[in-house]
One Martini backbone bead per residue (centre of mass of N, CA, C, O) as a GRO file, in nm:
protein
  323
    1GLU     BB    1  -1.159  -1.340  -2.483
    2LYS     BB    2  -1.019  -1.227  -2.232
    3LYS     BB    3  -0.899  -0.972  -2.389
    4GLU     BB    4  -1.157  -0.860  -2.489
    5ALA     BB    5  -1.303  -0.842  -2.203
    6TYR     BB    6  -1.073  -0.641  -2.074
    7THR     BB    7  -1.103  -0.414  -2.281
    8LYS     BB    8  -1.411  -0.348  -2.209
    9PHE     BB    9  -1.358  -0.280  -1.926
   10LEU     BB   10  -1.155  -0.048  -1.983
   11ALA     BB   11  -1.397   0.115  -2.147
   12PHE     BB   12  -1.530   0.227  -1.891
   13ARG     BB   13  -1.748   0.457  -1.785
   14GLY     BB   14  -1.880   0.622  -1.559
   15VAL     BB   15  -2.110   0.441  -1.405
   16SER     BB   16  -2.015   0.163  -1.474
   17ALA     BB   17  -1.695   0.229  -1.354
   18GLN     BB   18  -1.810   0.272  -1.069
   19ARG     BB   19  -1.920   0.006  -1.008
   20CYS     BB   20  -1.667  -0.175  -1.070
   21LEU     BB   21  -1.491  -0.025  -0.840
   22ASP     BB   22  -1.674  -0.113  -0.620
   23LEU     BB   23  -1.676  -0.415  -0.648
   24LEU     BB   24  -1.362  -0.451  -0.645
   25GLN     BB   25  -1.312  -0.357  -0.374
   26ASP     BB   26  -1.504  -0.548  -0.217
   27LEU     BB   27  -1.326  -0.796  -0.281
   28VAL     BB   28  -1.053  -0.716  -0.176
   29ASP     BB   29  -1.169  -0.694   0.114
   30LEU     BB   30  -1.185  -0.970   0.161
   31ASP     BB   31  -1.049  -1.254   0.329
   32TYR     BB   32  -0.996  -1.451   0.108
   33TYR     BB   33  -0.786  -1.270  -0.062
   34SER     BB   34  -0.588  -1.235   0.194
   35ASN     BB   35  -0.546  -1.537   0.284
   36VAL     BB   36  -0.592  -1.738   0.006
   37ALA     BB   37  -0.600  -1.540  -0.289
   38ALA     BB   38  -0.354  -1.344  -0.365
   39PRO     BB   39  -0.314  -1.351  -0.673
   40LYS     BB   40  -0.579  -1.257  -0.732
   41LYS     BB   41  -0.596  -0.987  -0.594
   42HIS     BB   42  -0.365  -0.872  -0.771
   43ARG     BB   43  -0.538  -0.870  -1.015
   44LEU     BB   44  -0.768  -0.692  -0.903
   45VAL     BB   45  -0.578  -0.454  -0.842
   46LYS     BB   46  -0.489  -0.400  -1.147
   47ALA     BB   47  -0.767  -0.345  -1.254
   48LEU     BB   48  -0.843  -0.102  -1.064
   49ILE     BB   49  -0.630   0.078  -1.152
   50ARG     BB   50  -0.666   0.088  -1.453
   51LEU     BB   51  -0.963   0.188  -1.462
   52SER     BB   52  -0.916   0.436  -1.279
   53GLY     BB   53  -0.718   0.583  -1.478
   54GLN     BB   54  -0.909   0.588  -1.736
   55ALA     BB   55  -1.185   0.706  -1.569
   56GLU     BB   56  -1.130   0.897  -1.339
   57LEU     BB   57  -1.176   0.708  -1.081
   58HIS     BB   58  -1.323   0.591  -0.761
   59PRO     BB   59  -1.391   0.453  -0.506
   60ARG     BB   60  -1.656   0.552  -0.275
   61CYS     BB   61  -1.521   0.476   0.001
   62PHE     BB   62  -1.281   0.683   0.010
   63THR     BB   63  -1.480   0.919   0.084
   64LEU     BB   64  -1.473   1.201   0.277
   65THR     BB   65  -1.618   1.380   0.554
   66SER     BB   66  -1.598   1.608   0.798
   67LEU     BB   67  -1.320   1.784   0.771
   68LEU     BB   68  -1.053   1.921   0.955
   69LYS     BB   69  -0.829   2.207   0.903
   70GLU     BB   70  -0.558   2.382   0.903
   71GLU     BB   71  -0.420   2.654   0.736
   72LYS     BB   72  -0.125   2.548   0.801
   73PRO     BB   73   0.140   2.393   0.709
   74VAL     BB   74   0.390   2.151   0.867
   75ALA     BB   75   0.442   2.038   0.558
   76GLY     BB   76   0.662   1.945   0.243
   77GLY     BB   77   0.656   1.873  -0.094
   78SER     BB   78   0.661   1.854  -0.447
   79PHE     BB   79   0.328   1.753  -0.421
   80GLY     BB   80   0.279   1.868  -0.121
   81ASP     BB   81   0.084   1.943   0.153
   82VAL     BB   82   0.061   1.934   0.515
   83TYR     BB   83  -0.190   1.868   0.748
   84LYS     BB   84  -0.366   1.944   1.026
   85GLY     BB   85  -0.640   1.725   1.144
   86LYS     BB   86  -1.005   1.647   1.186
   87LEU     BB   87  -1.182   1.299   1.227
   88GLY     BB   88  -1.367   1.386   1.465
   89ASP     BB   89  -1.150   1.273   1.725
   90GLN     BB   90  -0.925   1.260   1.521
   91CYS     BB   91  -0.615   1.271   1.416
   92VAL     BB   92  -0.462   1.414   1.113
   93ALA     BB   93  -0.338   1.371   0.786
   94VAL     BB   94  -0.321   1.629   0.526
   95LYS     BB   95  -0.259   1.558   0.167
   96MET     BB   96  -0.200   1.822  -0.047
   97MET     BB   97  -0.231   1.928  -0.347
   98ARG     BB   98   0.004   2.096  -0.574
   99VAL     BB   99  -0.091   2.395  -0.763
  100PHE     BB  100   0.045   2.592  -1.038
  101GLY     BB  101  -0.151   2.470  -1.301
  102GLU     BB  102  -0.389   2.361  -1.481
  103SER     BB  103  -0.186   2.140  -1.619
  104ASP     BB  104  -0.164   1.994  -1.310
  105ILE     BB  105  -0.404   1.847  -1.232
  106ASP     BB  106  -0.416   1.583  -1.368
  107ALA     BB  107  -0.171   1.465  -1.286
  108LEU     BB  108  -0.218   1.487  -0.990
  109LEU     BB  109  -0.473   1.327  -0.962
  110LYS     BB  110  -0.360   1.072  -1.060
  111THR     BB  111  -0.124   1.047  -0.840
  112PHE     BB  112  -0.325   1.046  -0.608
  113SER     BB  113  -0.488   0.815  -0.670
  114ARG     BB  114  -0.287   0.593  -0.694
  115GLU     BB  115  -0.194   0.609  -0.416
  116ALA     BB  116  -0.462   0.547  -0.280
  117LEU     BB  117  -0.510   0.264  -0.408
  118ILE     BB  118  -0.264   0.120  -0.284
  119TRP     BB  119  -0.292   0.213   0.023
  120ARG     BB  120  -0.566   0.070   0.078
  121GLN     BB  121  -0.465  -0.237   0.036
  122LEU     BB  122  -0.315  -0.190   0.307
  123CYS     BB  123  -0.244  -0.410   0.616
  124HIS     BB  124  -0.021  -0.331   0.866
  125PRO     BB  125   0.160  -0.236   1.146
  126ASN     BB  126   0.409  -0.126   0.940
  127LEU     BB  127   0.170   0.059   0.809
  128LEU     BB  128   0.021   0.357   0.709
  129PRO     BB  129  -0.296   0.422   0.741
  130PHE     BB  130  -0.592   0.463   0.524
  131PHE     BB  131  -0.868   0.666   0.520
  132GLY     BB  132  -0.891   0.880   0.268
  133LEU     BB  133  -1.055   1.103   0.090
  134TYR     BB  134  -1.031   1.466   0.012
  135TYR     BB  135  -1.223   1.775  -0.073
  136PHE     BB  136  -1.044   2.091  -0.101
  137GLN     BB  137  -1.130   2.307  -0.326
  138GLU     BB  138  -1.066   2.080  -0.560
  139ARG     BB  139  -0.869   1.921  -0.378
  140LEU     BB  140  -0.678   1.685  -0.318
  141CYS     BB  141  -0.674   1.428  -0.033
  142LEU     BB  142  -0.484   1.258   0.203
  143VAL     BB  143  -0.585   1.050   0.471
  144SER     BB  144  -0.417   0.986   0.785
  145PRO     BB  145  -0.267   0.947   1.055
  146TRP     BB  146  -0.122   1.107   1.326
  147MET     BB  147   0.244   1.165   1.370
  148GLY     BB  148   0.378   1.294   1.666
  149ASN     BB  149   0.669   1.159   1.635
  150GLY     BB  150   0.756   1.161   1.364
  151HIS     BB  151   1.000   1.079   1.205
  152ILE     BB  152   1.256   0.869   1.273
  153ARG     BB  153   1.484   1.094   1.287
  154GLU     BB  154   1.344   1.266   1.486
  155PHE     BB  155   1.300   1.070   1.711
  156LEU     BB  156   1.615   1.009   1.752
  157LYS     BB  157   1.685   1.310   1.853
  158LYS     BB  158   1.519   1.320   2.144
  159GLU     BB  159   1.691   1.042   2.199
  160SER     BB  160   1.874   0.772   2.350
  161TYR     BB  161   1.934   0.465   2.213
  162GLY     BB  162   1.962   0.144   2.207
  163ILE     BB  163   2.032  -0.130   2.018
  164ASP     BB  164   1.759  -0.271   2.073
  165ARG     BB  165   1.581  -0.046   1.978
  166LEU     BB  166   1.704  -0.011   1.685
  167LEU     BB  167   1.628  -0.320   1.589
  168SER     BB  168   1.341  -0.297   1.627
  169LEU     BB  169   1.272  -0.068   1.423
  170ILE     BB  170   1.395  -0.217   1.180
  171LEU     BB  171   1.229  -0.457   1.190
  172ASP     BB  172   0.968  -0.327   1.132
  173ILE     BB  173   1.051  -0.233   0.862
  174ALA     BB  174   1.114  -0.518   0.742
  175LEU     BB  175   0.802  -0.615   0.771
  176GLY     BB  176   0.691  -0.410   0.579
  177VAL     BB  177   0.839  -0.476   0.334
  178GLU     BB  178   0.769  -0.790   0.333
  179HIS     BB  179   0.448  -0.729   0.296
  180LEU     BB  180   0.469  -0.581   0.028
  181HIS     BB  181   0.607  -0.811  -0.140
  182LYS     BB  182   0.362  -1.018  -0.088
  183GLU     BB  183   0.182  -0.787  -0.254
  184GLY     BB  184   0.333  -0.696  -0.502
  185ILE     BB  185   0.507  -0.434  -0.360
  186VAL     BB  186   0.691  -0.149  -0.445
  187HIS     BB  187   0.802   0.141  -0.299
  188GLY     BB  188   1.096   0.328  -0.410
  189ASP     BB  189   1.127   0.537  -0.115
  190LEU     BB  190   1.310   0.447   0.100
  191LYS     BB  191   1.328   0.640   0.408
  192GLY     BB  192   1.323   0.804   0.686
  193GLU     BB  193   1.085   1.031   0.618
  194ASN     BB  194   0.916   0.744   0.532
  195ILE     BB  195   0.923   0.707   0.852
  196PHE     BB  196   0.728   0.617   1.161
  197VAL     BB  197   0.610   0.677   1.487
  198THR     BB  198   0.422   0.563   1.716
  199ASP     BB  199   0.285   0.581   2.026
  200SER     BB  200   0.410   0.274   2.071
  201GLY     BB  201   0.681   0.268   1.905
  202ARG     BB  202   0.645   0.214   1.606
  203ALA     BB  203   0.727   0.127   1.279
  204CYS     BB  204   0.618   0.310   0.990
  205ILE     BB  205   0.517   0.307   0.645
  206ALA     BB  206   0.530   0.564   0.402
  207ASP     BB  207   0.489   0.673   0.107
  208PHE     BB  208   0.316   0.565  -0.208
  209GLY     BB  209   0.403   0.733  -0.489
  210LEU     BB  210   0.650   0.520  -0.589
  211CYS     BB  211   0.483   0.255  -0.650
  212SER     BB  212   0.484  -0.074  -0.749
  213ILE     BB  213   0.352  -0.342  -0.950
  214ILE     BB  214   0.434  -0.671  -0.906
  215THR     BB  215   0.426  -0.935  -1.128
  216SER     BB  216   0.464  -1.232  -1.326
  217ILE     BB  217   0.409  -1.069  -1.585
  218SER     BB  218   0.404  -0.752  -1.462
  219SER     BB  219   0.415  -0.387  -1.433
  220ILE     BB  220   0.302  -0.116  -1.248
  221GLN     BB  221   0.432   0.200  -1.298
  222PHE     BB  222   0.404   0.528  -1.121
  223THR     BB  223   0.582   0.643  -1.265
  224SER     BB  224   0.742   0.896  -1.446
  225SER     BB  225   0.973   1.084  -1.622
  226THR     BB  226   0.935   1.334  -1.427
  227ARG     BB  227   1.021   1.149  -1.222
  228THR     BB  228   1.149   1.023  -0.945
  229ARG     BB  229   1.343   0.737  -0.826
  230GLY     BB  230   1.372   0.841  -0.561
  231THR     BB  231   1.668   0.836  -0.338
  232THR     BB  232   1.983   0.851  -0.426
  233ARG     BB  233   2.127   0.764  -0.154
  234TYR     BB  234   1.941   0.480  -0.174
  235HIS     BB  235   2.048   0.356  -0.429
  236ALA     BB  236   2.108   0.118  -0.598
  237PRO     BB  237   2.292   0.012  -0.868
  238GLU     BB  238   2.058  -0.042  -1.064
  239LEU     BB  239   1.962   0.256  -1.079
  240HIS     BB  240   2.219   0.395  -1.174
  241ARG     BB  241   2.185   0.218  -1.463
  242GLY     BB  242   1.854   0.262  -1.526
  243GLU     BB  243   1.688   0.077  -1.361
  244ASP     BB  244   1.425  -0.051  -1.210
  245ASN     BB  245   1.231  -0.093  -0.952
  246ASP     BB  246   1.267  -0.342  -0.691
  247ARG     BB  247   1.322  -0.530  -0.447
  248ARG     BB  248   1.620  -0.510  -0.421
  249SER     BB  249   1.613  -0.182  -0.397
  250ASP     BB  250   1.454  -0.199  -0.122
  251ILE     BB  251   1.657  -0.345   0.042
  252TYR     BB  252   1.892  -0.155   0.003
  253ALA     BB  253   1.745   0.079   0.167
  254LEU     BB  254   1.718  -0.053   0.409
  255ALA     BB  255   2.017  -0.075   0.471
  256CYS     BB  256   2.053   0.236   0.491
  257VAL     BB  257   1.868   0.268   0.719
  258ALA     BB  258   2.007   0.090   0.918
  259TYR     BB  259   2.275   0.246   0.924
  260GLU     BB  260   2.159   0.540   1.014
  261LEU     BB  261   2.045   0.435   1.279
  262LEU     BB  262   2.295   0.318   1.410
  263THR     BB  263   2.520   0.570   1.348
  264GLY     BB  264   2.357   0.871   1.257
  265ASN     BB  265   2.415   0.840   0.959
  266ARG     BB  266   2.462   0.868   0.654
  267LEU     BB  267   2.538   0.761   0.358
  268PHE     BB  268   2.813   0.885   0.297
  269PRO     BB  269   2.894   1.187   0.453
  270GLU     BB  270   3.137   1.278   0.288
  271LEU     BB  271   2.933   1.300   0.058
  272ARG     BB  272   2.760   1.578  -0.099
  273THR     BB  273   2.691   1.426  -0.375
  274ASP     BB  274   2.506   1.230  -0.547
  275GLY     BB  275   2.719   1.161  -0.781
  276ALA     BB  276   2.943   1.059  -0.556
  277VAL     BB  277   2.768   0.830  -0.482
  278ALA     BB  278   2.712   0.665  -0.731
  279ILE     BB  279   3.008   0.627  -0.808
  280ALA     BB  280   3.061   0.459  -0.509
  281VAL     BB  281   2.847   0.233  -0.587
  282LEU     BB  282   2.933   0.136  -0.858
  283ASN     BB  283   3.217   0.055  -0.748
  284GLY     BB  284   3.158  -0.113  -0.469
  285ARG     BB  285   3.101   0.060  -0.216
  286ARG     BB  286   3.119   0.074   0.124
  287PRO     BB  287   3.049   0.148   0.440
  288ALA     BB  288   3.216   0.224   0.716
  289ARG     BB  289   3.330   0.094   1.008
  290SER     BB  290   3.255   0.173   1.346
  291PRO     BB  291   3.388   0.085   1.639
  292SER     BB  292   3.234   0.261   1.835
  293CYS     BB  293   2.920   0.154   1.718
  294TRP     BB  294   3.017  -0.160   1.660
  295VAL     BB  295   2.898  -0.482   1.636
  296ARG     BB  296   2.910  -0.742   1.461
  297PRO     BB  297   2.607  -0.829   1.460
  298HIS     BB  298   2.519  -0.524   1.336
  299TRP     BB  299   2.671  -0.531   1.081
  300ILE     BB  300   2.519  -0.758   0.936
  301VAL     BB  301   2.270  -0.604   0.846
  302PHE     BB  302   2.389  -0.471   0.594
  303GLY     BB  303   2.488  -0.741   0.463
  304ALA     BB  304   2.222  -0.887   0.470
  305CYS     BB  305   2.059  -0.684   0.274
  306SER     BB  306   2.267  -0.675   0.033
  307LYS     BB  307   2.285  -0.989  -0.027
  308THR     BB  308   1.964  -0.992  -0.075
  309ALA     BB  309   1.911  -0.800  -0.291
  310GLY     BB  310   2.036  -0.986  -0.532
  311LYS     BB  311   1.797  -1.216  -0.483
  312GLY     BB  312   1.499  -1.062  -0.439
  313SER     BB  313   1.478  -1.129  -0.113
  314LEU     BB  314   1.344  -1.134   0.219
  315GLN     BB  315   1.560  -1.197   0.516
  316CYS     BB  316   1.635  -0.986   0.741
  317ALA     BB  317   1.425  -1.046   0.969
  318GLN     BB  318   1.593  -1.301   1.056
  319TRP     BB  319   1.856  -1.172   1.111
  320LEU     BB  320   1.740  -0.946   1.332
  321ALA     BB  321   1.650  -1.192   1.537
  322LYS     BB  322   1.941  -1.303   1.584
  323SER     BB  323   2.070  -1.019   1.691
   0.00000   0.00000   0.00000
């Protein structure tokens, strides 16, 4: 009976679907589900995402109005351009989907809507906030706070920081990943370019376009066969073997980010191609320890994250705190 009722629920369209989506989002936003009934919240979010995808609608509370944006983008990726804008008195980042042809529109709308849905459910100091959706000339935009310090790699190029400051930033990232995993979410593309630094100097994770929701029963993968599964240089061994992203792969990527921040180099800087990196990782190779910039307590960051990744749980925040 429950399965039949759920099938009927997913068949809602139009006004009925819109009302259900609005109600589900209102329920997810209740403090009760955030603080007491997390497993129930995960099921509600899963239902919200499935109905939204099939009905091609999203909760109305997502929609923003009266947003101004600059004419030229300040950055861009494979699926969208980023503009600086204004929402009231606040500077915002406006990520606008890039359309190359009519056939792209439906797929990109679904991609952006899914990212918005999962992003909207997250609230943590080390995760970039989501402000809402905005339509500009029929093109969907994701709106978030403007990060004037740029991503973390840009931030660290501007000034030299001591080991304590670097570990503080890594701890911020670890806490953000930990929260995602508690919410049943796998990021799937953790890297320096997807981590920003706030005005107060805290690190926060962004770009949830490759996220997946993991439950005890099943998972909703937000990736498709036409999309990459994150960035190869940050891939855990199991991803090179063709397995899906999970908590372990997030933690491995966190270890790669920690290594990058502490050494100033990407993982295996001597290897120029993704294929060479994949072979090295599959062969069990680990990055070289540099005596000039590492002391043993900080080398343990990479080791702790790598070892923890194999267990599928996140304990690196505690390791970092002890360091």
